[in-house]
């Protein structure tokens, strides 16, 4: 596995250990591969069964207050339409305002299916919800808003309130259109504007209203984990007790509320929790405090390391953390350096948490100091071996931690994660593993097979029925890689560009094509964010910051050029096909970096194992490599964008003035 062989030519002891580990990982992954891949799930919003479809409805909207407000006019024209009112949509709006291109009252409209701001933090309100990266780096615009998070990892309600704080500071409340889903957007060639179709809900039992607006720019900030899904478990719909998904927590069943986690509704009840991902790790300890019995159904264990939650010390905040201008980006990049295996020598580890102990996460995020991996079997093999080697200490420490905490040896054995760090979102908790020492908390491990069926009484695993009073689905979200990563498919909308061509068709037939991951030829004045053809970050807000600033810069510069004509023209901004192909080639050159996911256990990162199967058809193989990412990490990508900006010519973008 890449280290020096012994003098006799035999593999070293370290190599043999790594071979053994890799073999164990492969065996465990093999248990979990399913031919149906992502089709083992149905998105709640698309479920045929009403019981599941209604689980996706908004439990939080204040319909009366929203019905009393009219923030969008049917037939109106706006300059910017931002799709999504999460941190991404807010950052788009803020940076457009700050860049001076959105100023008048009719310049921006933000449209969201949700009933308020927050995106992820609007929808998710389950007990225990916190950001998993440090709030000082995760909560956007802390410098600009002057807000000090109350603790190192902020709870969900504080994260949602922060979205409202941003909206208030930049005057966005009257610009938001809630309970409104964008259905379709089409480029109107004669008007040189986007025609947008929106369906706005009015509350239970009321007919939705259809709205049509025109807009110069469309900016898609629809998130990556925003469509909750349910597994197609035979009989699940027959379960007689209350059933809900963690993304729409039902406090009328559990009792309590997000700010007061007295889950009195669980008292005396047998509660089943399906799933052991990042959501389970946060929610299960709270269930255990109130329920009579808790059954946690596990297909694959999460890797769980220490958290170290603590209140923010106001003195440390003032004198150290937030003491100078530009501190938040500096802290974000300092954190990012640990995750891309590139901390600078002698520099302080500012965040200093469990995340910063997993350098092999660079398998997903890239690394600035490692070369581009040539796509030969030898080079790929050496690269993957190097990553496994980098990962082994962290994964072994996590498995040892399970033995230290979980008292029952058999349960401990089942809770160890046998896959490399980069295959699933790592988790952090000082409570989750400890919960399984309680006599009323039961791990129902399915040895990678999943729950076999459900009855009106409960769930069935390997022929044994587990009777339950309440069943909670912590079964995650549709993978963002759906449709080759097409922003339209991910958002559940139809996008038609020049000549009526569909964005989904373009990406399905030819593969992804963008400049810097934010715009595509044939779709003028349309910008989006995602993880395709761009750099990712473990702190998602770093990626949102970088992308929204970049797009605001592109638009501001294009507008500036057109304004110079002094004839009242509007700008039409479009990446040329040559420029997007050149960028795509850069991405393809880097595709081999991500070969290490081939050894992953299934999950949303690999589209439930589909991305780990090498396509046999050369065309499909090429499409897969076009949907790759930047292999040298976010900081390196920022450097590249800075160079692009410095050049000043908006290289690759065509700016056309229109009257
Ligand atoms: P979102 O917050 O997902 O917002 C997108 C919005 O677009 C949603 O409100 C959705 O309703 C709306 N939308 C989508 N389609 C349409 C449409 N057709 N019409 C109208 N509206 C539409 N990342 C981290 O870095 N750290 C964390 O700790 C972390 N925790 C997370 C916890 C959970 C439970 C989940 C699910 C994700 C978490 N993430 C975390 C990832 C998280 O999604 C991002 O950090 C970030 O919040 C994404 O912001 P966004 O605005 O891009 O997307
Ligand atoms: P995940 O997709 O991570 O987990 C879903 C769980 O459901 C998995 O354990 C999966 O098992 C299990 N599952 C699915 N189908 C079955 C079945 N038929 N039988 C048994 N088990 C089944 O979803 P989460 O909501 O936990 O997390 C999604 C992402 O959201 C995270 O990765 C993270 O990025 C983000 N997040 C972040 C949080 C934070 O800490 N701030 C908290 C929550 C989420 P298997 O693994 O085998 O597929």
XYZ file of C-alpha atoms and ligand atoms in Angstrom:
760
model
C 0.000 0.000 0.000
C 2.680 2.458 -0.877
C 5.110 2.352 2.076
C 8.648 0.999 1.649
C 8.735 -2.822 1.292
C 10.900 -4.766 3.725
C 14.469 -5.504 2.594
C 13.380 -9.040 1.579
C 10.809 -7.538 -0.831
C 7.853 -8.674 1.280
C 5.148 -6.180 2.245
C 5.753 -4.362 5.537
C 3.645 -5.024 8.632
C 1.963 -1.658 8.116
C 1.076 -2.575 4.545
C -0.451 -5.881 5.643
C -2.520 -4.094 8.270
C -3.813 -1.633 5.709
C -4.626 -4.419 3.241
C -6.611 -6.162 5.986
C -8.484 -2.979 6.806
C -9.280 -2.259 3.175
C -10.569 -5.811 2.804
C -12.835 -5.393 5.833
C -14.138 -2.107 4.387
C -14.851 -3.799 1.056
C -16.721 -6.668 2.742
C -18.834 -4.282 4.802
C -19.643 -2.129 1.744
C -20.565 -5.240 -0.276
C -23.188 -6.172 2.333
C -24.912 -2.852 1.690
C -24.948 -2.524 -2.112
C -28.447 -2.703 -3.543
C -29.325 -2.827 -7.226
C -32.069 -0.243 -6.718
C -29.577 2.441 -5.541
C -31.360 5.754 -5.008
C -34.647 4.153 -6.120
C -34.869 2.424 -2.736
C -36.215 5.790 -1.528
C -39.071 8.053 -2.508
C -38.958 11.803 -1.937
C -41.782 12.810 0.395
C -42.996 15.449 -2.049
C -43.319 12.840 -4.837
C -44.808 10.021 -2.752
C -47.904 8.438 -4.254
C -49.222 7.512 -0.843
C -50.905 10.467 0.802
C -49.635 9.385 4.206
C -46.037 9.920 3.107
C -46.724 12.947 0.903
C -48.314 14.833 3.788
C -45.243 14.111 5.942
C -43.405 16.594 3.701
C -45.827 19.466 4.331
C -44.794 22.563 6.213
C -45.708 22.253 9.913
C -44.354 25.686 10.809
C -45.947 28.257 8.459
C -48.133 30.975 9.957
C -50.699 30.897 7.156
C -52.879 33.748 8.442
C -49.913 36.130 8.681
C -48.578 35.064 5.298
C -52.002 35.369 3.612
C -52.248 38.937 4.898
C -49.037 39.883 3.096
C -48.569 40.310 -0.632
C -44.927 40.499 -1.595
C -45.162 39.476 -5.236
C -47.539 40.642 -7.929
C -48.738 38.333 -10.652
C -47.360 39.629 -13.949
C -44.744 41.861 -12.298
C -41.150 42.279 -13.441
C -38.164 42.119 -11.081
C -34.448 42.395 -11.616
C -33.339 39.425 -9.483
C -35.274 36.334 -8.520
C -33.463 34.321 -5.866
C -34.772 30.780 -5.482
C -34.279 29.690 -1.860
C -34.390 31.646 1.411
C -31.747 29.649 3.251
C -28.290 30.975 4.045
C -27.396 30.598 0.345
C -30.311 32.696 -0.940
C -29.698 35.303 1.763
C -26.021 35.523 0.844
C -26.897 35.990 -2.829
C -29.222 38.875 -1.900
C -26.765 40.479 0.537
C -23.828 40.354 -1.854
C -25.898 41.752 -4.736
C -26.990 44.613 -2.482
C -23.446 45.170 -1.230
C -22.122 45.109 -4.813
C -24.538 47.953 -5.578
C -26.498 46.145 -8.293
C -29.669 45.576 -6.289
C -30.971 48.702 -4.679
C -34.566 49.627 -5.568
C -37.575 47.983 -3.873
C -38.452 45.931 -6.921
C -34.954 44.699 -7.537
C -35.056 41.431 -5.571
C -37.611 38.789 -4.813
C -36.648 35.703 -2.796
C -38.945 32.731 -3.359
C -39.153 29.702 -1.079
C -41.525 26.798 -0.549
C -40.943 27.311 3.160
C -42.980 29.701 5.306
C -39.950 31.730 6.399
C -36.209 32.303 6.134
C -33.613 29.718 7.099
C -33.766 26.871 4.552
C -32.318 23.844 6.357
C -32.840 25.654 9.669
C -36.438 26.534 8.842
C -37.434 22.982 7.972
C -35.367 21.048 10.519
C -36.387 21.584 14.135
C -35.809 18.168 15.656
C -34.615 17.919 19.271
C -30.846 18.196 19.543
C -30.355 19.994 16.202
C -27.104 21.977 16.149
C -24.641 22.988 13.492
C -21.889 20.382 13.343
C -19.137 22.832 12.434
C -18.308 25.634 14.816
C -20.967 28.371 14.809
C -18.292 31.112 14.696
C -17.352 29.882 11.255
C -20.737 28.487 10.195
C -23.133 31.368 10.922
C -22.854 33.750 7.967
C -22.052 37.458 8.231
C -21.221 37.496 11.950
C -18.908 40.461 11.459
C -21.484 42.444 9.519
C -24.354 41.691 11.931
C -22.189 42.000 15.063
C -23.793 38.863 16.493
C -22.003 36.642 19.003
C -23.289 33.027 18.949
C -24.226 31.788 22.400
C -22.218 28.577 22.146
C -19.504 26.938 20.082
C -22.162 24.870 18.226
C -25.412 26.801 17.849
C -28.789 25.051 18.194
C -31.217 25.018 15.265
C -33.470 27.804 16.571
C -30.493 30.169 16.977
C -29.417 29.355 13.412
C -32.930 30.119 12.148
C -33.142 33.350 14.137
C -29.855 34.355 12.557
C -31.402 33.979 9.098
C -34.128 36.428 10.207
C -31.457 38.742 11.615
C -29.737 38.861 8.213
C -33.070 39.454 6.446
C -33.854 42.332 8.836
C -30.457 43.998 8.485
C -30.628 44.004 4.678
C -34.362 44.832 4.477
C -35.341 41.523 2.881
C -38.536 40.673 4.772
C -40.785 42.469 2.279
C -38.902 40.944 -0.628
C -39.590 37.340 0.307
C -42.354 35.234 -1.173
C -43.022 32.261 1.079
C -44.972 29.006 0.652
C -44.126 29.511 -3.014
C -42.533 26.861 -5.202
C -40.851 27.746 -8.450
C -42.065 25.211 -11.018
C -40.562 26.387 -14.262
C -38.389 29.102 -15.689
C -37.910 29.759 -19.396
C -35.700 32.260 -21.237
C -37.851 34.666 -23.199
C -35.706 35.467 -26.219
C -37.663 38.497 -27.396
C -37.847 40.157 -23.962
C -34.362 38.884 -22.926
C -35.866 38.032 -19.556
C -36.741 34.876 -17.664
C -40.425 33.913 -17.461
C -40.912 32.279 -14.076
C -43.883 30.165 -12.976
C -44.543 29.969 -9.265
C -47.179 28.085 -7.300
C -48.002 29.809 -4.045
C -49.755 27.909 -1.262
C -52.466 29.621 0.792
C -52.763 27.149 3.653
C -54.592 23.871 4.359
C -57.702 23.300 2.267
C -57.089 26.372 0.096
C -56.346 26.348 -3.618
C -52.792 27.470 -4.410
C -52.349 30.559 -6.553
C -50.407 30.471 -9.839
C -48.087 33.419 -10.308
C -46.099 34.401 -13.382
C -43.323 36.944 -13.138
C -40.494 38.126 -15.362
C -36.996 38.666 -14.114
C -33.669 39.697 -15.578
C -31.630 37.266 -13.491
C -32.464 33.937 -11.822
C -30.221 32.789 -8.976
C -30.745 29.246 -7.722
C -29.893 28.610 -4.063
C -32.026 25.532 -3.502
C -29.610 23.705 -1.223
C -28.144 20.224 -1.429
C -30.073 18.382 1.269
C -33.539 19.817 1.018
C -35.806 17.016 -0.203
C -36.532 14.504 2.595
C -36.982 10.890 1.577
C -38.541 7.719 2.940
C -37.336 4.158 2.236
C -39.720 1.899 0.336
C -40.075 -0.583 3.215
C -42.915 -3.016 2.524
C -45.879 -2.286 4.796
C -44.500 0.969 6.215
C -47.704 2.814 5.367
C -49.706 0.382 7.521
C -47.972 1.345 10.765
C -50.849 2.308 13.062
C -49.076 4.775 15.343
C -47.823 8.289 14.638
C -45.092 8.403 12.012
C -43.029 11.422 10.926
C -39.711 12.459 9.340
C -37.081 14.349 11.330
C -37.078 17.142 8.702
C -40.673 17.952 9.750
C -40.615 17.062 13.466
C -44.083 16.606 14.938
C -44.064 18.261 18.372
C -47.799 17.560 18.695
C -46.748 13.909 19.094
C -43.489 14.285 21.032
C -44.503 17.220 23.227
C -42.146 20.155 23.809
C -40.904 22.635 21.211
C -37.525 23.455 19.675
C -36.667 25.891 22.488
C -38.043 23.618 25.263
C -37.184 19.972 24.793
C -39.598 18.564 27.372
C -40.753 15.693 25.186
C -43.571 14.703 27.529
C -45.554 13.131 24.687
C -43.019 10.299 24.618
C -43.519 9.340 28.254
C -44.626 5.744 28.629
C -44.145 5.158 24.873
C -42.048 2.739 22.803
C -40.338 4.949 20.263
C -38.641 3.625 17.137
C -35.989 5.677 15.342
C -35.070 4.523 11.846
C -31.576 5.551 10.739
C -28.229 6.253 12.367
C -26.920 9.207 10.331
C -25.964 12.676 11.592
C -29.594 13.409 12.507
C -29.914 10.298 14.698
C -26.712 11.159 16.539
C -28.246 14.475 17.643
C -31.856 13.378 18.234
C -31.623 9.948 19.894
C -30.169 11.137 23.252
C -33.211 13.427 23.650
C -35.660 10.600 22.935
C -33.900 8.495 25.555
C -34.556 11.173 28.202
C -38.356 10.842 27.847
C -39.490 7.603 26.198
C -40.196 4.362 28.044
C -38.238 2.368 25.470
C -36.176 3.530 22.492
C -35.374 1.217 19.570
C -32.733 2.528 17.167
C -32.745 0.659 13.841
C -29.290 0.639 12.311
C -28.120 -0.345 8.823
C -24.710 1.354 8.930
C -23.223 2.918 12.070
C -21.998 6.512 11.948
C -18.491 7.277 13.070
C -18.883 9.375 16.212
C -16.138 11.399 17.809
C -15.979 13.959 20.615
C -17.907 17.244 20.506
C -16.682 19.622 23.215
C -19.712 21.923 23.225
C -19.312 24.999 25.449
C -20.833 28.447 25.947
C -19.101 31.324 24.205
C -16.871 33.286 26.571
C -17.660 36.971 25.790
C -14.152 38.027 26.784
C -12.516 35.447 24.519
C -14.927 36.524 21.787
C -13.946 40.164 22.045
C -10.253 39.841 22.638
C -9.440 36.798 20.546
C -12.042 35.281 18.260
C -13.673 38.397 16.787
C -11.001 40.934 17.588
C -10.092 42.155 14.103
C -11.622 42.892 10.732
C -11.750 39.887 8.463
C -11.578 37.430 11.355
C -14.438 35.210 10.159
C -12.996 34.388 6.734
C -9.590 33.882 8.329
C -11.121 31.408 10.806
C -13.095 29.626 8.064
C -9.913 29.156 6.023
C -7.896 28.102 9.045
C -10.495 25.381 9.713
C -10.660 24.432 6.048
C -6.881 23.935 5.947
C -7.151 21.023 8.428
C -9.832 19.346 6.314
C -7.753 19.689 3.153
C -4.658 18.287 4.817
C -2.810 21.586 4.502
C -2.533 23.382 7.864
C 0.234 25.964 7.803
C 3.202 25.212 9.990
C 3.283 27.199 13.203
C -0.239 28.549 12.744
C -2.722 28.077 15.582
C -5.537 25.544 15.153
C -8.241 28.128 15.854
C -11.267 25.823 15.978
C -9.441 22.863 17.486
C -12.286 20.341 17.391
C -12.745 16.759 16.202
C -13.099 17.873 12.587
C -9.535 19.134 12.598
C -8.298 15.606 13.378
C -9.382 14.093 10.054
C -6.920 15.201 7.355
C -8.076 12.363 5.062
C -11.349 14.209 4.543
C -9.316 15.821 1.736
C -10.364 12.743 -0.265
C -13.662 14.618 -0.733
C -12.501 18.235 -0.559
C -9.154 18.069 -2.360
C -5.716 19.075 -1.213
C -3.670 22.037 -2.491
C -0.298 20.369 -1.913
C -0.865 17.059 -3.689
C -0.443 16.741 -7.435
C -3.228 16.137 -9.884
C -3.713 12.365 -10.076
C -3.070 10.917 -13.504
C -5.802 8.476 -14.533
C -3.608 5.350 -14.717
C -4.266 2.293 -12.512
C -0.835 2.698 -10.837
C -1.222 6.393 -10.038
C -4.784 5.976 -8.824
C -3.784 2.974 -6.702
C -0.944 4.924 -5.098
C -3.216 7.918 -4.451
C -5.939 5.845 -2.810
C -3.359 3.963 -0.724
C -1.937 7.273 0.472
C -5.387 8.408 1.576
C -6.142 5.171 3.428
C -2.843 5.534 5.227
C -3.637 9.115 6.172
C -7.031 7.998 7.482
C -6.161 4.974 9.553
C -5.220 6.685 12.824
C -8.457 8.680 12.989
C -10.734 5.741 12.146
C -8.985 3.438 14.610
C -9.275 6.051 17.346
C -13.012 6.333 16.684
C -13.490 2.575 16.860
C -11.473 2.442 20.088
C -13.673 5.230 21.478
C -16.748 3.016 20.982
C -15.128 0.313 23.134
C -14.256 2.876 25.797
C -17.795 4.245 26.031
C -20.276 1.470 25.171
C -20.245 -1.010 28.046
C -21.894 -3.981 26.363
C -19.198 -5.506 24.142
C -21.657 -6.918 21.589
C -23.388 -3.561 21.159
C -20.009 -1.811 20.955
C -18.936 -4.207 18.200
C -21.982 -3.273 16.142
C -21.471 0.473 16.545
C -18.037 0.653 14.944
C -17.812 2.307 11.551
C -15.974 0.171 8.995
C -15.478 2.613 6.146
C -13.062 5.467 5.440
C -13.825 8.860 6.986
C -14.827 10.425 3.682
C -17.718 8.028 2.915
C -20.250 9.573 5.272
C -20.523 12.885 7.076
C -18.502 12.385 10.284
C -20.479 12.998 13.469
C -19.635 14.480 16.848
C -21.352 13.803 20.143
C -20.564 13.428 23.810
C -23.981 11.791 24.391
C -24.944 9.434 21.568
C -22.770 6.385 22.315
C -23.357 6.855 26.061
C -27.125 6.598 25.456
C -26.741 2.923 24.534
C -25.614 2.158 28.096
C -29.142 2.948 29.309
C -31.271 -0.144 29.935
C -34.267 1.182 27.978
C -32.287 2.070 24.820
C -31.911 -0.783 22.338
C -29.777 -0.991 19.233
C -31.462 -3.077 16.549
C -28.625 -3.756 14.154
C -29.602 -5.126 10.745
C -26.088 -6.174 9.717
C -26.177 -3.868 6.715
C -29.451 -5.250 5.364
C -31.883 -2.612 6.603
C -35.338 -3.072 8.038
C -37.086 -5.893 6.173
C -40.723 -4.814 6.552
C -43.240 -3.010 8.709
C -46.586 -3.992 10.166
C -49.318 -2.002 11.855
C -47.553 -2.748 15.143
C -43.941 -1.934 14.344
C -40.820 -2.788 12.320
C -39.547 -6.215 11.369
C -35.866 -7.145 11.231
C -34.693 -10.644 10.312
C -38.148 -12.090 11.005
C -38.534 -10.451 14.421
C -41.192 -7.805 14.976
C -40.362 -4.858 17.236
C -43.631 -3.378 18.547
C -43.651 0.428 18.632
C -46.047 3.225 19.583
C -44.308 5.970 17.605
C -41.986 5.699 14.600
C -39.564 8.462 13.585
C -37.835 8.426 10.206
C -34.289 9.758 10.258
C -33.784 8.506 6.721
C -32.214 11.549 5.141
C -32.510 13.384 1.843
C -32.370 12.797 -1.885
C -28.750 12.899 -3.059
C -27.719 16.218 -4.634
C -25.946 14.256 -7.397
C -29.280 13.248 -8.928
C -29.544 13.997 -12.682
C -25.744 14.229 -13.121
C -25.862 17.090 -10.599
C -28.173 19.219 -12.765
C -29.271 22.247 -10.734
C -32.748 21.950 -12.287
C -33.317 18.312 -11.296
C -31.904 18.949 -7.834
C -34.323 21.848 -7.385
C -37.285 19.990 -8.853
C -37.884 22.619 -11.544
C -37.834 22.811 -15.307
C -35.314 25.238 -16.771
C -35.526 26.081 -20.471
C -32.816 28.300 -21.950
C -32.126 29.643 -25.418
C -34.062 27.808 -28.139
C -36.271 26.160 -25.495
C -33.454 23.765 -24.573
C -33.747 22.089 -21.204
C -30.919 22.287 -18.646
C -31.695 18.744 -17.472
C -31.446 17.424 -21.056
C -28.141 19.209 -21.575
C -26.639 17.650 -18.430
C -28.253 14.275 -19.008
C -27.157 13.995 -22.643
C -23.734 15.647 -22.558
C -22.865 15.836 -18.873
C -22.272 18.818 -16.618
C -20.892 21.998 -18.215
C -20.233 25.213 -16.314
C -17.848 28.029 -15.666
C -16.609 27.711 -12.049
C -19.700 25.622 -11.225
C -22.046 28.635 -11.322
C -23.408 29.143 -14.869
C -23.932 27.189 -18.088
C -23.922 28.147 -21.785
C -27.384 28.556 -23.342
C -28.791 29.789 -20.032
C -28.014 33.514 -19.908
C -28.389 35.419 -16.633
C -28.959 32.162 -14.750
C -26.627 31.362 -11.859
C -26.647 28.461 -9.426
C -24.714 26.797 -6.623
C -23.999 23.185 -5.891
C -21.103 20.799 -5.544
C -20.585 19.988 -9.252
C -17.552 21.405 -11.124
C -16.526 23.483 -8.143
C -14.783 23.248 -4.796
C -16.574 21.985 -1.692
C -16.022 22.670 1.984
C -16.975 20.786 5.140
C -18.305 24.118 6.393
C -20.965 24.570 3.776
C -21.259 28.287 4.487
C -17.687 28.836 3.315
C -18.737 27.423 -0.070
C -21.899 29.564 -0.091
C -19.867 32.693 0.728
C -17.351 32.044 -2.036
C -19.932 31.241 -4.689
C -22.376 34.048 -3.920
C -19.592 36.653 -3.790
C -18.229 35.362 -7.089
C -21.609 35.523 -8.830
C -22.296 39.005 -7.404
C -18.918 40.092 -8.768
C -19.665 38.640 -12.234
C -23.010 40.437 -12.382
C -21.712 43.722 -10.944
C -18.842 43.872 -13.424
C -21.100 42.963 -16.346
C -23.568 45.661 -15.283
C -20.736 48.170 -14.910
C -19.547 47.487 -18.444
C -23.042 47.932 -19.855
C -23.740 51.038 -17.739
C -20.661 52.632 -19.348
C -22.650 52.923 -22.593
C -25.035 55.367 -20.888
C -27.945 54.270 -23.079
C -30.061 52.500 -20.451
C -29.169 49.023 -21.748
C -29.519 45.907 -19.598
C -26.818 43.252 -19.391
C -27.164 39.713 -20.656
C -24.352 37.594 -19.183
C -23.550 34.180 -20.598
C -20.605 31.818 -20.454
C -19.329 30.902 -23.907
C -19.368 27.240 -24.894
C -15.561 27.352 -25.356
C -15.054 28.642 -21.820
C -17.326 26.060 -20.226
C -15.636 23.268 -22.155
C -12.225 24.538 -21.051
C -13.401 24.580 -17.424
C -14.964 21.142 -17.806
C -11.657 19.780 -19.131
C -9.943 21.168 -16.010
C -12.511 19.330 -13.880
C -12.087 16.089 -15.864
C -8.307 16.328 -15.468
C -8.924 16.188 -11.731
C -11.522 13.399 -11.743
C -9.108 10.642 -10.697
C -8.566 12.417 -7.377
C -11.996 11.243 -6.264
C -11.338 7.553 -7.026
C -11.185 6.884 -3.297
C -15.005 7.021 -3.081
C -15.036 3.806 -5.130
C -14.317 1.893 -1.927
C -17.140 3.578 -0.025
C -20.087 2.027 1.696
C -23.288 3.349 0.049
C -24.808 6.643 1.168
C -25.939 9.908 -0.382
C -22.320 10.912 -1.121
C -22.074 8.031 -3.599
C -25.727 8.206 -4.714
C -26.339 5.048 -2.660
C -23.469 3.196 -4.301
C -24.301 4.178 -7.891
C -21.229 6.413 -8.156
C -18.965 3.586 -7.059
C -19.803 1.481 -10.111
C -17.460 2.407 -12.971
C -19.695 2.903 -16.046
C -18.892 0.466 -18.853
C -20.152 2.794 -21.571
C -17.338 5.296 -22.402
C -19.912 8.077 -22.902
C -21.342 7.502 -19.415
C -17.807 7.357 -17.993
C -17.067 10.726 -19.568
C -20.269 12.202 -18.170
C -19.375 10.953 -14.718
C -15.980 12.661 -14.877
C -17.578 15.925 -16.094
C -19.678 15.936 -12.904
C -16.543 15.996 -10.724
C -15.197 18.704 -8.454
C -12.101 20.832 -7.871
C -9.400 18.565 -6.478
C -7.192 21.151 -4.778
C -9.522 22.411 -2.107
C -11.462 25.581 -1.462
C -8.558 27.881 -0.669
C -6.815 26.982 -3.915
C -10.113 27.517 -5.773
C -10.487 30.957 -4.134
C -6.981 31.796 -5.386
C -8.002 30.798 -8.906
C -11.127 32.986 -8.724
C -9.048 35.905 -7.441
C -6.704 35.574 -10.451
C -9.721 35.468 -12.754
C -11.066 38.651 -11.147
C -7.706 40.419 -11.289
C -7.539 39.811 -15.027
C -10.596 42.082 -15.200
C -11.825 40.915 -18.608
C -14.512 38.552 -17.265
C -12.755 35.861 -19.285
C -15.183 33.311 -20.669
C -18.263 35.478 -20.167
C -20.018 37.204 -23.023
C -21.757 40.423 -22.041
C -24.424 41.650 -24.421
C -26.193 44.952 -23.874
C -29.894 44.889 -24.667
C -32.205 47.859 -24.940
P -31.007 25.231 2.139
O -30.775 25.708 3.503
O -31.329 23.798 1.926
O -32.173 26.131 1.529
C -32.699 25.880 0.262
C -34.127 26.371 0.224
O -34.582 26.279 -1.133
C -35.081 25.542 1.063
O -35.698 26.332 2.040
C -36.087 24.996 0.051
O -37.407 25.004 0.559
C -35.951 25.981 -1.107
N -36.329 25.399 -2.393
C -35.821 24.292 -2.989
N -36.436 24.096 -4.172
C -37.341 25.091 -4.314
C -38.276 25.437 -5.336
N -38.415 24.724 -6.452
N -39.051 26.534 -5.153
C -38.929 27.290 -4.031
N -38.069 27.003 -3.041
C -37.285 25.913 -3.189
N -23.844 22.092 6.707
C -22.799 22.505 7.441
O -21.811 23.003 6.907
N -22.814 22.397 8.787
C -23.872 21.887 9.446
O -23.863 21.808 10.653
C -24.969 21.407 8.697
N -26.021 20.853 9.312
C -27.052 20.393 8.572
C -28.119 19.801 9.238
C -29.166 19.254 8.534
C -30.303 18.605 9.237
C -29.147 19.292 7.110
C -30.264 18.698 6.320
C -28.098 19.900 6.443
C -27.051 20.466 7.178
N -25.965 21.090 6.562
C -24.917 21.545 7.303
C -26.005 21.380 5.135
C -26.890 22.644 4.961
O -27.914 22.315 4.118
C -26.044 23.840 4.543
O -25.106 24.127 5.533
C -26.811 25.145 4.303
O -27.751 25.407 5.285
C -27.418 25.143 2.945
O -27.967 26.390 2.698
P -28.684 26.678 1.319
O -29.319 28.010 1.431
O -27.758 26.443 0.194
O -29.782 25.543 1.207
P -28.448 10.174 6.357
O -28.699 9.982 4.909
O -27.106 10.465 6.802
O -28.933 8.935 7.189
C -30.075 8.202 6.862
C -30.074 6.965 7.715
O -31.205 6.159 7.389
C -28.834 6.102 7.470
O -28.365 5.629 8.698
C -29.381 4.989 6.589
O -28.626 3.811 6.632
C -30.733 4.816 7.232
N -31.653 4.044 6.393
C -32.151 4.375 5.186
N -32.939 3.392 4.726
C -32.934 2.414 5.656
C -33.557 1.151 5.758
N -34.331 0.680 4.776
N -33.337 0.434 6.888
C -32.540 0.905 7.873
N -31.917 2.097 7.830
C -32.124 2.835 6.730
O -29.503 11.317 6.818
P -29.370 12.348 8.030
O -30.630 13.105 8.080
O -28.916 11.663 9.246
O -28.188 13.307 7.565
C -28.125 13.802 6.238
C -27.052 14.859 6.140
O -27.542 16.092 6.671
C -25.792 14.592 6.950
O -24.914 13.757 6.303
C -25.231 15.975 7.124
O -24.577 16.412 5.976
C -26.496 16.774 7.333
N -26.798 16.824 8.766
C -25.981 17.524 9.589
C -26.254 17.605 10.934
C -25.425 18.375 11.844
O -24.773 17.782 12.662
N -25.511 19.668 11.839
C -27.356 16.920 11.537
C -28.166 16.226 10.578
C -27.867 16.165 9.263
P -27.324 3.668 5.666
O -26.274 4.545 6.276
O -26.998 2.251 5.692
O -27.737 4.153 4.318
